Amino acid sequence: MTSKDTVTWLQERTALGVLSAEVLEAIAQLLEEKVVPAQTTLVAEETPPEGLYILKQGQLEGDSLSETLRERANQTGLAWVISFLPGATIHLQELLLDQQAQRTIKTLSECTLWFIPAEQFRKIVAQYPEITQAFSQRLAQELAQLSSQLNYEQERQTALRPYLVAKARRGVVGKSRYAVRLRQQIKEAAESRRPVLIFGEPGLEKDNTAALVHFGSSYRREPIVKVDCSTLQASGAELFGRASGKPGLIESLGTGTLVLNNIQELPPELTPKLAQLLETNTYTPLSRSEDSPAPSRSCQARIMMIAEKHLPTIERQVGHLIKVPPLRVRKADIEDQVEYYIRLFCRAKGTRKPKVAPEAIRRLQAYDFPGNLKELQSLVERALVQCAGANLLTEEVFWSVETHKKRFRVNLLNAYPDLRRFLRSSWWPDRINYGFTLGAFALVVALLFLGPQHRSENVALNLFWAWWWPLILIGFPFVGRLWCAVCPFMIYGEVTQKLSQWLFPGRSLKRWPRQSAEKWGGWFLFGLFVLIYLWEELWHLEDTAYLSACLLLLITAGAMIFSAIFERRFWCRYLCPIGGMNGLFAKLSMTELRAQQGTCSAECTTYQCYKGGPQKGEGLETGGCPLYSHPAQLEDNKDCVLCMTCLKACPHRSVELNLRPPGIELWTTHIPQGSEVALLMLLLGGVYLHRLPELQSTLGLHLDLTQFWQHFGFSLVALIVPATVPFLAYSAIKLFKGSVKPRSFIELAYGYLPLVLGANLAHYWRLGLGEAGRILPLTMATFGLSGEGLPVLVAHPAVIEFLQGTTLIFSLLLTMLLTQKIARQSFRALLPQHLGAIALFVSLWAIIVR
């Protein structure tokens, strides 16, 4: 390049272009060309400049400032990293003012530079005073401009400081799919400048989500402010400013981010202005005169809004909609959240970080956290304060975490570890079923067919009517459907199922027709129970051994047939008449099998308790729940036979066997069904059916019950008429309802459940206490031997009557109490149903307690 070309280049491309051609010609004569490799430090900060550099080709970067300028840049939020492009002059100011180098400058690429040593440049400056004059004036202008900028920045920072968000407090903690999706939504929102609406329940740190969007964007160095909409003036002066006065936050922000917190509390007067801002990205400052409004201004700031509910009018105007999921659906993240809060607290206090017991995590996962993250953080911090210095946080320190579903419950498996071990062992129920019940049932049926045919001579008949019926009725309030776990009907059904698959290896069992079974199964077993009742009464099954055997075999045949067709225990869940009765009375039980919903949703991915599967951790290999019930979704005891398959399969210790208030599900989570109410009314009528002679005597009738059709007609009347009392009582409730709408009949009908159970038990007290104690001589008599001299334990008739009366009285009181709990209405509003229960009680007393 010739000297003339160099002068032209300096005039057009560099800050030296303000000088005359003569001065530039003198400078051009002194230029030395240097080539510097990439990533080389050209100048070190706070060192004397070696000379004047002019970048001819390549790219340089200065990555620091002097301490004073850096401090000022920090206050204003300005960047202190600067890039140099071709034409840049380096050390001009330092050489003119005799200063140290202000920046460390490195080459980003291979650079070609012109260089004049410092001593030679000072001689040129001394020779040509024009240089000092030209650049002194320019430096003064730059200083004035910088001073003006700093003053503006100070005013801006003063306006923004009360609302500034310094940083995001934390990222999104957790690995659940909800956490992953939230991170993805934040990332997508950070990649654009479109308005964002963030909504969710209280306590979810939605403002922190907004901060994550801002600091994850390319405008992270710009300020972000948060304004509570409930504190804004109706005029909106804080946001939009005044046309000839103080600027608003939007103007002061520049290209920063404005977060409008609690947007649902925005003054109605500002709604049209916010709509204009979102739609057109413009706003109108306030004007002193309404007749001459100020012109609209463009908004460079990004708008984010935070709400605690859906806002359809705003949702249509935003570019990104982020729903922050509540903690109750992010149970899988609770353990990570707890660990994070513990680490945060211990670091701040300088204490040792304790571990958290798995039981404590499961307890936290079982809680729904209405206060979400803030509540969880508060609980963790309180636990750490209570257990200062402890190495382990146990579940007891989180005692306040109690859901409504877990209230008044005691997990017997935790209280009695030996009980857990037994229920998880092969003894329950498989060894009992296949080692005892399978053979014992066959023996009982054989004795009923082959032995003496009267109850006074056949031990099997005595076991069935005098032992089994009273014991199972007594067991319902304590252990629910426990009998179904060792029921011989289904054991033979399982044997049939296994044999059919062994004999026909390629055949697969059918899936359940759930929809049809849910709709008609209850009515099917109701019909079976009607037939059983009539058969039992008309053919005297209580005292006819072979007919009792036929009844047992018919129920067993149903279980075997349906087990050969359908998978698992279809008969047990939907069609078995005894199972239907057991499920109905099990609702009154003081025990329940449930699972911790939080643990299941947070930790379980295999659903082994429901589907079955191989051994996993603590969970054993099983075929899954035989009734296709998931313990975390159980709402009552009807669909659980306490086989403990889920307890054995669960690797997370989620399954619980709880002690609870008896029948609590009936007034909390219960879903009434018409077929169940029909069965309940049938079981009530069954008590009257069993007492036909006493009923005839009480009513003064003289029917010949040895005549089939008279017996049949009277039996139907005994089954049907008692059910009319609850209907009449409910009609009276509706007639005198007043302003309070009563609950439906099928809901209130469950209030009679204790009375029906008590009436059946009172009936069977006579057999249980009057005949069950004769089992030893009866055993001998069954095999044709004399049982004289063997002990006999029977109660005095007065004792039996006392227990029958006491049972009925308690049943009546519990019925009235349960009715009140279910209805949640005044005693006076439910008086007709209480009177109906009393009427039934009086009639039952008359035919049972004699």
Short mmCIF file of N, CA and C in Angstrom, two decimals, residues 654-750:
data_model
loop_
_atom_site.label_atom_id
_atom_site.label_comp_id
_atom_site.label_asym_id
_atom_site.label_seq_id
_atom_site.Cartn_x
_atom_site.Cartn_y
_atom_site.Cartn_z
N SER A 654 -45.45 -49.10 50.12
CA SER A 654 -46.54 -48.15 50.02
C SER A 654 -47.84 -48.67 50.62
N VAL A 655 -48.01 -50.00 50.64
CA VAL A 655 -49.27 -50.61 51.09
C VAL A 655 -49.39 -50.52 52.60
N GLU A 656 -50.58 -50.15 53.06
CA GLU A 656 -50.85 -50.00 54.49
C GLU A 656 -52.07 -50.82 54.88
N LEU A 657 -52.02 -51.41 56.06
CA LEU A 657 -53.19 -52.04 56.67
C LEU A 657 -53.56 -51.17 57.86
N ASN A 658 -54.58 -50.35 57.68
CA ASN A 658 -54.88 -49.29 58.65
C ASN A 658 -55.99 -49.67 59.61
N LEU A 659 -55.82 -49.24 60.85
CA LEU A 659 -56.91 -49.22 61.81
C LEU A 659 -57.58 -47.86 61.68
N ARG A 660 -58.90 -47.84 61.57
CA ARG A 660 -59.61 -46.60 61.25
C ARG A 660 -60.94 -46.56 62.00
N PRO A 661 -61.63 -45.40 62.00
CA PRO A 661 -62.98 -45.37 62.54
C PRO A 661 -63.89 -46.27 61.72
N PRO A 662 -64.67 -47.15 62.35
CA PRO A 662 -65.50 -48.09 61.58
C PRO A 662 -66.44 -47.37 60.62
N GLY A 663 -66.46 -47.84 59.38
CA GLY A 663 -67.40 -47.33 58.39
C GLY A 663 -67.14 -45.92 57.91
N ILE A 664 -65.95 -45.37 58.13
CA ILE A 664 -65.69 -43.96 57.80
C ILE A 664 -65.86 -43.68 56.32
N GLU A 665 -65.64 -44.69 55.48
CA GLU A 665 -65.78 -44.47 54.03
C GLU A 665 -67.21 -44.12 53.64
N LEU A 666 -68.20 -44.54 54.45
CA LEU A 666 -69.60 -44.33 54.10
C LEU A 666 -69.99 -42.86 54.11
N TRP A 667 -69.27 -42.03 54.84
CA TRP A 667 -69.58 -40.60 54.84
C TRP A 667 -68.43 -39.74 54.30
N THR A 668 -67.45 -40.41 53.67
CA THR A 668 -66.34 -39.64 53.09
C THR A 668 -66.19 -39.92 51.59
N THR A 669 -65.71 -41.10 51.24
CA THR A 669 -65.36 -41.38 49.84
C THR A 669 -66.34 -42.33 49.15
N HIS A 670 -67.40 -42.71 49.83
CA HIS A 670 -68.27 -43.78 49.33
C HIS A 670 -69.07 -43.35 48.11
N ILE A 671 -69.22 -44.28 47.16
CA ILE A 671 -70.06 -44.07 45.97
C ILE A 671 -71.21 -45.08 46.04
N PRO A 672 -72.45 -44.64 46.27
CA PRO A 672 -73.58 -45.58 46.43
C PRO A 672 -73.95 -46.24 45.11
N GLN A 673 -74.49 -47.46 45.22
CA GLN A 673 -74.93 -48.21 44.04
C GLN A 673 -76.30 -48.82 44.33
N GLY A 674 -77.17 -48.77 43.34
CA GLY A 674 -78.52 -49.28 43.51
C GLY A 674 -78.58 -50.76 43.80
N SER A 675 -77.71 -51.53 43.15
CA SER A 675 -77.72 -52.99 43.38
C SER A 675 -77.30 -53.32 44.81
N GLU A 676 -76.39 -52.54 45.38
CA GLU A 676 -75.99 -52.78 46.78
C GLU A 676 -77.13 -52.49 47.73
N VAL A 677 -77.86 -51.41 47.47
CA VAL A 677 -79.00 -51.07 48.33
C VAL A 677 -80.07 -52.16 48.24
N ALA A 678 -80.28 -52.69 47.03
CA ALA A 678 -81.24 -53.79 46.88
C ALA A 678 -80.80 -55.01 47.69
N LEU A 679 -79.51 -55.33 47.65
CA LEU A 679 -79.00 -56.45 48.44
C LEU A 679 -79.15 -56.17 49.93
N LEU A 680 -78.92 -54.92 50.34
CA LEU A 680 -79.07 -54.56 51.74
C LEU A 680 -80.51 -54.78 52.21
N MET A 681 -81.48 -54.36 51.39
CA MET A 681 -82.88 -54.56 51.75
C MET A 681 -83.23 -56.06 51.77
N LEU A 682 -82.62 -56.84 50.86
CA LEU A 682 -82.84 -58.28 50.84
C LEU A 682 -82.30 -58.94 52.11
N LEU A 683 -81.10 -58.51 52.54
CA LEU A 683 -80.52 -59.07 53.77
C LEU A 683 -81.36 -58.70 54.98
N LEU A 684 -82.01 -57.54 54.94
CA LEU A 684 -82.94 -57.18 56.01
C LEU A 684 -84.15 -58.11 55.99
N GLY A 685 -84.72 -58.31 54.81
CA GLY A 685 -85.86 -59.21 54.71
C GLY A 685 -85.50 -60.64 55.06
N GLY A 686 -84.22 -61.03 54.83
CA GLY A 686 -83.80 -62.39 55.15
C GLY A 686 -83.93 -62.72 56.62
N VAL A 687 -83.75 -61.73 57.50
CA VAL A 687 -83.91 -61.96 58.94
C VAL A 687 -85.36 -62.35 59.24
N TYR A 688 -86.30 -61.64 58.65
CA TYR A 688 -87.72 -61.97 58.85
C TYR A 688 -88.04 -63.33 58.24
N LEU A 689 -87.41 -63.64 57.10
CA LEU A 689 -87.63 -64.92 56.47
C LEU A 689 -87.20 -66.07 57.38
N HIS A 690 -86.05 -65.88 58.06
CA HIS A 690 -85.57 -66.93 58.96
C HIS A 690 -86.45 -67.10 60.19
N ARG A 691 -87.32 -66.13 60.44
CA ARG A 691 -88.15 -66.15 61.65
C ARG A 691 -89.64 -66.23 61.30
N LEU A 692 -89.97 -67.00 60.30
CA LEU A 692 -91.37 -67.08 59.88
C LEU A 692 -92.30 -67.58 60.99
N PRO A 693 -91.93 -68.62 61.73
CA PRO A 693 -92.85 -69.06 62.81
C PRO A 693 -93.09 -67.96 63.85
N GLU A 694 -92.01 -67.28 64.28
CA GLU A 694 -92.16 -66.21 65.26
C GLU A 694 -92.95 -65.04 64.66
N LEU A 695 -92.71 -64.75 63.38
CA LEU A 695 -93.44 -63.67 62.72
C LEU A 695 -94.93 -63.99 62.63
N GLN A 696 -95.25 -65.23 62.29
CA GLN A 696 -96.65 -65.64 62.21
C GLN A 696 -97.32 -65.56 63.58
N SER A 697 -96.59 -65.98 64.61
CA SER A 697 -97.14 -65.93 65.96
C SER A 697 -97.36 -64.49 66.41
N THR A 698 -96.40 -63.58 66.10
CA THR A 698 -96.52 -62.18 66.50
C THR A 698 -97.70 -61.51 65.80
N LEU A 699 -97.91 -61.85 64.53
CA LEU A 699 -98.99 -61.24 63.74
C LEU A 699 -100.33 -61.92 63.96
N GLY A 700 -100.33 -63.06 64.67
CA GLY A 700 -101.59 -63.78 64.92
C GLY A 700 -102.13 -64.50 63.71
N LEU A 701 -101.23 -64.90 62.80
CA LEU A 701 -101.65 -65.61 61.59
C LEU A 701 -101.69 -67.11 61.86
N HIS A 702 -102.44 -67.81 61.03
CA HIS A 702 -102.56 -69.27 61.19
C HIS A 702 -102.36 -69.93 59.83
N LEU A 703 -101.20 -69.67 59.24
CA LEU A 703 -100.89 -70.26 57.95
C LEU A 703 -100.29 -71.64 58.14
N ASP A 704 -100.55 -72.52 57.19
CA ASP A 704 -99.98 -73.86 57.22
C ASP A 704 -98.69 -73.84 56.40
N LEU A 705 -97.58 -73.70 57.10
CA LEU A 705 -96.29 -73.58 56.41
C LEU A 705 -95.81 -74.90 55.84
N THR A 706 -96.55 -75.98 56.12
CA THR A 706 -96.20 -77.24 55.47
C THR A 706 -96.72 -77.29 54.03
N GLN A 707 -97.65 -76.37 53.70
CA GLN A 707 -98.15 -76.25 52.35
C GLN A 707 -97.18 -75.36 51.55
N PHE A 708 -96.68 -75.87 50.43
CA PHE A 708 -95.62 -75.19 49.70
C PHE A 708 -96.00 -73.78 49.29
N TRP A 709 -97.18 -73.61 48.66
CA TRP A 709 -97.50 -72.31 48.10
C TRP A 709 -97.79 -71.28 49.20
N GLN A 710 -98.40 -71.71 50.31
CA GLN A 710 -98.58 -70.78 51.43
C GLN A 710 -97.22 -70.39 52.00
N HIS A 711 -96.36 -71.39 52.13
CA HIS A 711 -95.01 -71.13 52.62
C HIS A 711 -94.25 -70.20 51.66
N PHE A 712 -94.37 -70.46 50.37
CA PHE A 712 -93.70 -69.65 49.36
C PHE A 712 -94.22 -68.20 49.37
N GLY A 713 -95.54 -68.02 49.41
CA GLY A 713 -96.13 -66.69 49.43
C GLY A 713 -95.73 -65.90 50.66
N PHE A 714 -95.79 -66.57 51.83
CA PHE A 714 -95.42 -65.89 53.08
C PHE A 714 -93.93 -65.53 53.07
N SER A 715 -93.12 -66.40 52.44
CA SER A 715 -91.68 -66.11 52.36
C SER A 715 -91.42 -64.86 51.52
N LEU A 716 -92.12 -64.75 50.39
CA LEU A 716 -91.94 -63.56 49.55
C LEU A 716 -92.36 -62.30 50.29
N VAL A 717 -93.49 -62.38 51.02
CA VAL A 717 -93.95 -61.22 51.79
C VAL A 717 -92.91 -60.84 52.83
N ALA A 718 -92.33 -61.85 53.50
CA ALA A 718 -91.33 -61.57 54.53
C ALA A 718 -90.09 -60.91 53.94
N LEU A 719 -89.73 -61.26 52.70
CA LEU A 719 -88.57 -60.65 52.07
C LEU A 719 -88.84 -59.23 51.59
N ILE A 720 -90.07 -58.96 51.14
CA ILE A 720 -90.37 -57.70 50.49
C ILE A 720 -90.84 -56.62 51.45
N VAL A 721 -91.78 -56.97 52.36
CA VAL A 721 -92.44 -55.94 53.18
C VAL A 721 -91.46 -55.13 54.04
N PRO A 722 -90.45 -55.76 54.71
CA PRO A 722 -89.54 -54.92 55.52
C PRO A 722 -88.86 -53.82 54.73
N ALA A 723 -88.62 -54.06 53.42
CA ALA A 723 -87.95 -53.04 52.61
C ALA A 723 -88.83 -51.84 52.36
N THR A 724 -90.15 -51.99 52.55
CA THR A 724 -91.04 -50.85 52.32
C THR A 724 -90.89 -49.80 53.42
N VAL A 725 -90.43 -50.20 54.60
CA VAL A 725 -90.29 -49.25 55.70
C VAL A 725 -89.28 -48.15 55.37
N PRO A 726 -88.06 -48.48 54.89
CA PRO A 726 -87.14 -47.41 54.49
C PRO A 726 -87.70 -46.52 53.38
N PHE A 727 -88.45 -47.11 52.43
CA PHE A 727 -89.03 -46.30 51.36
C PHE A 727 -90.07 -45.32 51.90
N LEU A 728 -90.92 -45.80 52.81
CA LEU A 728 -91.92 -44.92 53.41
C LEU A 728 -91.27 -43.82 54.23
N ALA A 729 -90.20 -44.18 54.96
CA ALA A 729 -89.48 -43.18 55.76
C ALA A 729 -88.88 -42.10 54.87
N TYR A 730 -88.31 -42.53 53.74
CA TYR A 730 -87.71 -41.55 52.82
C TYR A 730 -88.78 -40.67 52.19
N SER A 731 -89.94 -41.25 51.89
CA SER A 731 -91.04 -40.44 51.35
C SER A 731 -91.44 -39.36 52.34
N ALA A 732 -91.45 -39.71 53.63
CA ALA A 732 -91.78 -38.72 54.65
C ALA A 732 -90.71 -37.64 54.73
N ILE A 733 -89.45 -38.01 54.56
CA ILE A 733 -88.37 -37.01 54.56
C ILE A 733 -88.57 -36.02 53.43
N LYS A 734 -88.89 -36.51 52.23
CA LYS A 734 -89.11 -35.64 51.09
C LYS A 734 -90.35 -34.76 51.28
N LEU A 735 -91.37 -35.33 51.95
CA LEU A 735 -92.61 -34.58 52.15
C LEU A 735 -92.40 -33.40 53.09
N PHE A 736 -91.55 -33.61 54.11
CA PHE A 736 -91.33 -32.56 55.11
C PHE A 736 -89.91 -31.99 55.02
N LYS A 737 -89.38 -31.94 53.81
CA LYS A 737 -87.99 -31.53 53.64
C LYS A 737 -87.74 -30.07 53.94
N GLY A 738 -88.75 -29.21 53.79
CA GLY A 738 -88.55 -27.78 54.00
C GLY A 738 -87.67 -27.20 52.92
N SER A 739 -86.71 -26.37 53.32
CA SER A 739 -85.84 -25.69 52.35
C SER A 739 -84.57 -26.49 52.06
N VAL A 740 -84.32 -27.56 52.83
CA VAL A 740 -83.09 -28.36 52.66
C VAL A 740 -83.40 -29.55 51.77
N LYS A 741 -82.63 -29.68 50.69
CA LYS A 741 -82.82 -30.80 49.78
C LYS A 741 -82.20 -32.05 50.39
N PRO A 742 -83.00 -33.12 50.56
CA PRO A 742 -82.43 -34.34 51.17
C PRO A 742 -81.53 -35.08 50.19
N ARG A 743 -80.67 -35.91 50.72
CA ARG A 743 -79.85 -36.76 49.87
C ARG A 743 -80.72 -37.83 49.23
N SER A 744 -80.18 -38.47 48.19
CA SER A 744 -80.96 -39.49 47.49
C SER A 744 -81.19 -40.71 48.39
N PHE A 745 -82.18 -41.52 48.01
CA PHE A 745 -82.52 -42.69 48.82
C PHE A 745 -81.35 -43.67 48.91
N ILE A 746 -80.66 -43.89 47.77
CA ILE A 746 -79.59 -44.89 47.80
C ILE A 746 -78.41 -44.43 48.65
N GLU A 747 -78.27 -43.12 48.87
CA GLU A 747 -77.24 -42.66 49.80
C GLU A 747 -77.66 -42.89 51.25
N LEU A 748 -78.90 -42.49 51.58
CA LEU A 748 -79.37 -42.62 52.96
C LEU A 748 -79.61 -44.07 53.36
N ALA A 749 -79.89 -44.94 52.37
CA ALA A 749 -80.20 -46.33 52.69
C ALA A 749 -79.04 -47.03 53.38
N TYR A 750 -77.80 -46.58 53.10
CA TYR A 750 -76.64 -47.21 53.75
C TYR A 750 -76.63 -46.96 55.25
#
